[in-house]
């Protein structure tokens, strides 16, 4: 993740934390792909809204965020530690029944995506699943807040995920929405199972 993106979340953590109070509606279908009561890794928990829903659904959760300010706010919300961790620091092997990354990996530097996707594959147990969403585009850039986005196409994502490991299944969904900046945004999400 770029320094500008981290700086934005550090400087605006409190405001960002109040932006979203309901969990992502796509979280619940993803959790059905995961072993009941299993262990989930969340990459980029933000204020912990989705993390709270994961815990309330009966899963064990390791929540992470690259911003120490957001991790502190999420820790307070969840009543459990949220680890400050960058995506490329993931070292787990055969540990998680699910990896969940809502609008977080879209901030990863494009050149780092292949190794991050491989790390996610290794972190999953056999039969484990990942769900990750990305802003769609053809070249990286920044938004009006200076946050970096890889703005990647579904086709490029498909190629990179397939290179990360021998997935048993990969599916995509696309939709139109927005984000913190409220700008119209095309999104794509992957659900892949090991």
PDB file of C-alpha atoms in Angstrom, residues 60-183:
ATOM      1  CA  UNK A  60     -12.921 -17.080  14.848  1.00  0.00           C
ATOM      2  CA  UNK A  61     -11.322 -13.959  13.390  1.00  0.00           C
ATOM      3  CA  UNK A  62      -7.857 -12.562  12.857  1.00  0.00           C
ATOM      4  CA  UNK A  63      -8.521  -8.973  11.781  1.00  0.00           C
ATOM      5  CA  UNK A  64      -5.710  -6.845  10.324  1.00  0.00           C
ATOM      6  CA  UNK A  65      -5.263  -3.355   8.948  1.00  0.00           C
ATOM      7  CA  UNK A  66      -2.331  -1.362   7.595  1.00  0.00           C
ATOM      8  CA  UNK A  67      -3.382   1.730   9.553  1.00  0.00           C
ATOM      9  CA  UNK A  68      -2.562   1.685  13.256  1.00  0.00           C
ATOM     10  CA  UNK A  69      -5.256   4.319  13.860  1.00  0.00           C
ATOM     11  CA  UNK A  70      -7.978   2.195  12.241  1.00  0.00           C
ATOM     12  CA  UNK A  71      -6.660  -0.916  14.000  1.00  0.00           C
ATOM     13  CA  UNK A  72      -7.025   0.873  17.339  1.00  0.00           C
ATOM     14  CA  UNK A  73     -10.623   1.893  16.572  1.00  0.00           C
ATOM     15  CA  UNK A  74     -11.485  -1.623  15.379  1.00  0.00           C
ATOM     16  CA  UNK A  75      -9.860  -3.161  18.472  1.00  0.00           C
ATOM     17  CA  UNK A  76     -12.124  -1.015  20.648  1.00  0.00           C
ATOM     18  CA  UNK A  77     -15.183  -2.017  18.628  1.00  0.00           C
ATOM     19  CA  UNK A  78     -14.412  -5.749  18.642  1.00  0.00           C
ATOM     20  CA  UNK A  79     -12.952  -6.182  22.093  1.00  0.00           C
ATOM     21  CA  UNK A  80     -10.070  -8.140  20.598  1.00  0.00           C
ATOM     22  CA  UNK A  81      -6.755  -7.076  19.114  1.00  0.00           C
ATOM     23  CA  UNK A  82      -6.600  -6.024  15.483  1.00  0.00           C
ATOM     24  CA  UNK A  83      -3.090  -6.579  14.176  1.00  0.00           C
ATOM     25  CA  UNK A  84      -1.346  -3.810  12.236  1.00  0.00           C
ATOM     26  CA  UNK A  85      -0.107  -5.631   9.141  1.00  0.00           C
ATOM     27  CA  UNK A  86       0.591  -4.878   5.504  1.00  0.00           C
ATOM     28  CA  UNK A  87      -0.626  -7.401   2.930  1.00  0.00           C
ATOM     29  CA  UNK A  88       2.886  -8.526   1.979  1.00  0.00           C
ATOM     30  CA  UNK A  89       3.590  -9.409   5.635  1.00  0.00           C
ATOM     31  CA  UNK A  90       1.200 -12.376   5.515  1.00  0.00           C
ATOM     32  CA  UNK A  91       3.191 -15.508   6.405  1.00  0.00           C
ATOM     33  CA  UNK A  92       0.496 -17.984   7.509  1.00  0.00           C
ATOM     34  CA  UNK A  93       0.401 -21.433   5.908  1.00  0.00           C
ATOM     35  CA  UNK A  94      -2.656 -23.730   5.838  1.00  0.00           C
ATOM     36  CA  UNK A  95      -4.262 -21.699   8.628  1.00  0.00           C
ATOM     37  CA  UNK A  96      -7.497 -20.060   7.473  1.00  0.00           C
ATOM     38  CA  UNK A  97     -10.880 -21.376   6.377  1.00  0.00           C
ATOM     39  CA  UNK A  98     -11.494 -18.005   4.756  1.00  0.00           C
ATOM     40  CA  UNK A  99      -9.715 -14.793   3.792  1.00  0.00           C
ATOM     41  CA  UNK A 100     -11.892 -11.700   3.433  1.00  0.00           C
ATOM     42  CA  UNK A 101     -10.646  -8.459   1.843  1.00  0.00           C
ATOM     43  CA  UNK A 102     -13.394  -5.918   1.198  1.00  0.00           C
ATOM     44  CA  UNK A 103     -12.053  -2.963  -0.822  1.00  0.00           C
ATOM     45  CA  UNK A 104      -8.606  -3.324   0.738  1.00  0.00           C
ATOM     46  CA  UNK A 105      -6.472  -5.183  -1.817  1.00  0.00           C
ATOM     47  CA  UNK A 106      -7.562  -2.544  -4.329  1.00  0.00           C
ATOM     48  CA  UNK A 107      -4.957  -0.350  -2.548  1.00  0.00           C
ATOM     49  CA  UNK A 108      -2.111  -2.866  -3.026  1.00  0.00           C
ATOM     50  CA  UNK A 109       0.540  -1.811  -5.516  1.00  0.00           C
ATOM     51  CA  UNK A 110      -0.172  -3.545  -8.815  1.00  0.00           C
ATOM     52  CA  UNK A 111       3.312  -5.082  -8.936  1.00  0.00           C
ATOM     53  CA  UNK A 112       2.754  -6.614  -5.472  1.00  0.00           C
ATOM     54  CA  UNK A 113      -0.502  -8.386  -6.367  1.00  0.00           C
ATOM     55  CA  UNK A 114       1.024 -11.665  -7.663  1.00  0.00           C
ATOM     56  CA  UNK A 115       2.962 -12.309  -4.449  1.00  0.00           C
ATOM     57  CA  UNK A 116       0.030 -11.220  -2.244  1.00  0.00           C
ATOM     58  CA  UNK A 117      -2.347 -13.582  -4.050  1.00  0.00           C
ATOM     59  CA  UNK A 118       0.171 -16.431  -3.636  1.00  0.00           C
ATOM     60  CA  UNK A 119       0.417 -15.659   0.098  1.00  0.00           C
ATOM     61  CA  UNK A 120      -3.379 -15.782   0.382  1.00  0.00           C
ATOM     62  CA  UNK A 121      -3.448 -19.144  -1.401  1.00  0.00           C
ATOM     63  CA  UNK A 122      -0.819 -20.542   1.005  1.00  0.00           C
ATOM     64  CA  UNK A 123      -2.656 -19.145   4.042  1.00  0.00           C
ATOM     65  CA  UNK A 124      -5.846 -21.053   3.220  1.00  0.00           C
ATOM     66  CA  UNK A 125      -6.529 -24.616   4.314  1.00  0.00           C
ATOM     67  CA  UNK A 126      -7.638 -27.090   1.657  1.00  0.00           C
ATOM     68  CA  UNK A 127     -11.234 -26.182   0.827  1.00  0.00           C
ATOM     69  CA  UNK A 128     -10.794 -22.651   2.205  1.00  0.00           C
ATOM     70  CA  UNK A 129     -12.109 -19.639   0.282  1.00  0.00           C
ATOM     71  CA  UNK A 130     -11.141 -16.043  -0.369  1.00  0.00           C
ATOM     72  CA  UNK A 131     -13.400 -13.088  -1.184  1.00  0.00           C
ATOM     73  CA  UNK A 132     -11.810  -9.843  -2.346  1.00  0.00           C
ATOM     74  CA  UNK A 133     -13.211  -6.751  -4.060  1.00  0.00           C
ATOM     75  CA  UNK A 134     -11.482  -4.261  -6.343  1.00  0.00           C
ATOM     76  CA  UNK A 135     -12.230  -0.998  -8.115  1.00  0.00           C
ATOM     77  CA  UNK A 136     -12.234  -1.711 -11.860  1.00  0.00           C
ATOM     78  CA  UNK A 137     -10.009   0.022 -14.395  1.00  0.00           C
ATOM     79  CA  UNK A 138      -7.059  -0.476 -16.698  1.00  0.00           C
ATOM     80  CA  UNK A 139      -4.256   1.450 -14.989  1.00  0.00           C
ATOM     81  CA  UNK A 140      -3.353   2.459 -11.464  1.00  0.00           C
ATOM     82  CA  UNK A 141      -3.907   5.940 -10.097  1.00  0.00           C
ATOM     83  CA  UNK A 142      -5.191   7.978  -7.174  1.00  0.00           C
ATOM     84  CA  UNK A 143      -8.582   9.274  -6.108  1.00  0.00           C
ATOM     85  CA  UNK A 144      -9.511  12.802  -5.019  1.00  0.00           C
ATOM     86  CA  UNK A 145      -8.130  12.046  -1.520  1.00  0.00           C
ATOM     87  CA  UNK A 146      -4.754  10.949  -2.895  1.00  0.00           C
ATOM     88  CA  UNK A 147      -5.336   7.264  -2.070  1.00  0.00           C
ATOM     89  CA  UNK A 148      -3.641   4.829  -4.453  1.00  0.00           C
ATOM     90  CA  UNK A 149      -5.771   2.273  -6.333  1.00  0.00           C
ATOM     91  CA  UNK A 150      -4.597  -0.469  -8.666  1.00  0.00           C
ATOM     92  CA  UNK A 151      -7.796  -0.041 -10.773  1.00  0.00           C
ATOM     93  CA  UNK A 152      -7.555  -3.507 -12.265  1.00  0.00           C
ATOM     94  CA  UNK A 153      -9.660  -5.268 -14.897  1.00  0.00           C
ATOM     95  CA  UNK A 154     -11.533  -8.520 -14.321  1.00  0.00           C
ATOM     96  CA  UNK A 155      -9.398 -10.138 -17.015  1.00  0.00           C
ATOM     97  CA  UNK A 156      -6.132  -9.167 -15.346  1.00  0.00           C
ATOM     98  CA  UNK A 157      -7.463 -10.275 -11.951  1.00  0.00           C
ATOM     99  CA  UNK A 158      -8.444 -13.625 -13.421  1.00  0.00           C
ATOM    100  CA  UNK A 159      -4.950 -14.142 -14.819  1.00  0.00           C
ATOM    101  CA  UNK A 160      -3.233 -13.160 -11.564  1.00  0.00           C
ATOM    102  CA  UNK A 161      -5.467 -15.296  -9.326  1.00  0.00           C
ATOM    103  CA  UNK A 162      -5.021 -18.337 -11.592  1.00  0.00           C
ATOM    104  CA  UNK A 163      -1.244 -17.891 -11.418  1.00  0.00           C
ATOM    105  CA  UNK A 164      -1.362 -17.762  -7.593  1.00  0.00           C
ATOM    106  CA  UNK A 165      -2.265 -21.424  -7.199  1.00  0.00           C
ATOM    107  CA  UNK A 166      -4.396 -24.333  -8.425  1.00  0.00           C
ATOM    108  CA  UNK A 167      -7.789 -23.087  -7.190  1.00  0.00           C
ATOM    109  CA  UNK A 168     -10.649 -25.592  -7.295  1.00  0.00           C
ATOM    110  CA  UNK A 169     -13.057 -22.817  -8.326  1.00  0.00           C
ATOM    111  CA  UNK A 170     -12.997 -19.112  -9.159  1.00  0.00           C
ATOM    112  CA  UNK A 171     -16.090 -16.936  -9.610  1.00  0.00           C
ATOM    113  CA  UNK A 172     -16.576 -13.212 -10.159  1.00  0.00           C
ATOM    114  CA  UNK A 173     -19.335 -10.715  -9.571  1.00  0.00           C
ATOM    115  CA  UNK A 174     -19.496  -7.135 -10.832  1.00  0.00           C
ATOM    116  CA  UNK A 175     -21.613  -4.178  -9.762  1.00  0.00           C
ATOM    117  CA  UNK A 176     -21.851  -0.408  -9.816  1.00  0.00           C
ATOM    118  CA  UNK A 177     -21.538   1.467  -6.542  1.00  0.00           C
ATOM    119  CA  UNK A 178     -19.355   4.001  -4.788  1.00  0.00           C
ATOM    120  CA  UNK A 179     -16.978   4.307  -1.870  1.00  0.00           C
ATOM    121  CA  UNK A 180     -15.926   6.794   0.766  1.00  0.00           C
ATOM    122  CA  UNK A 181     -15.481   9.456  -1.936  1.00  0.00           C
ATOM    123  CA  UNK A 182     -19.077   8.864  -3.125  1.00  0.00           C
ATOM    124  CA  UNK A 183     -17.882   8.819  -6.764  1.00  0.00           C
TER     125      UNK A 183
END
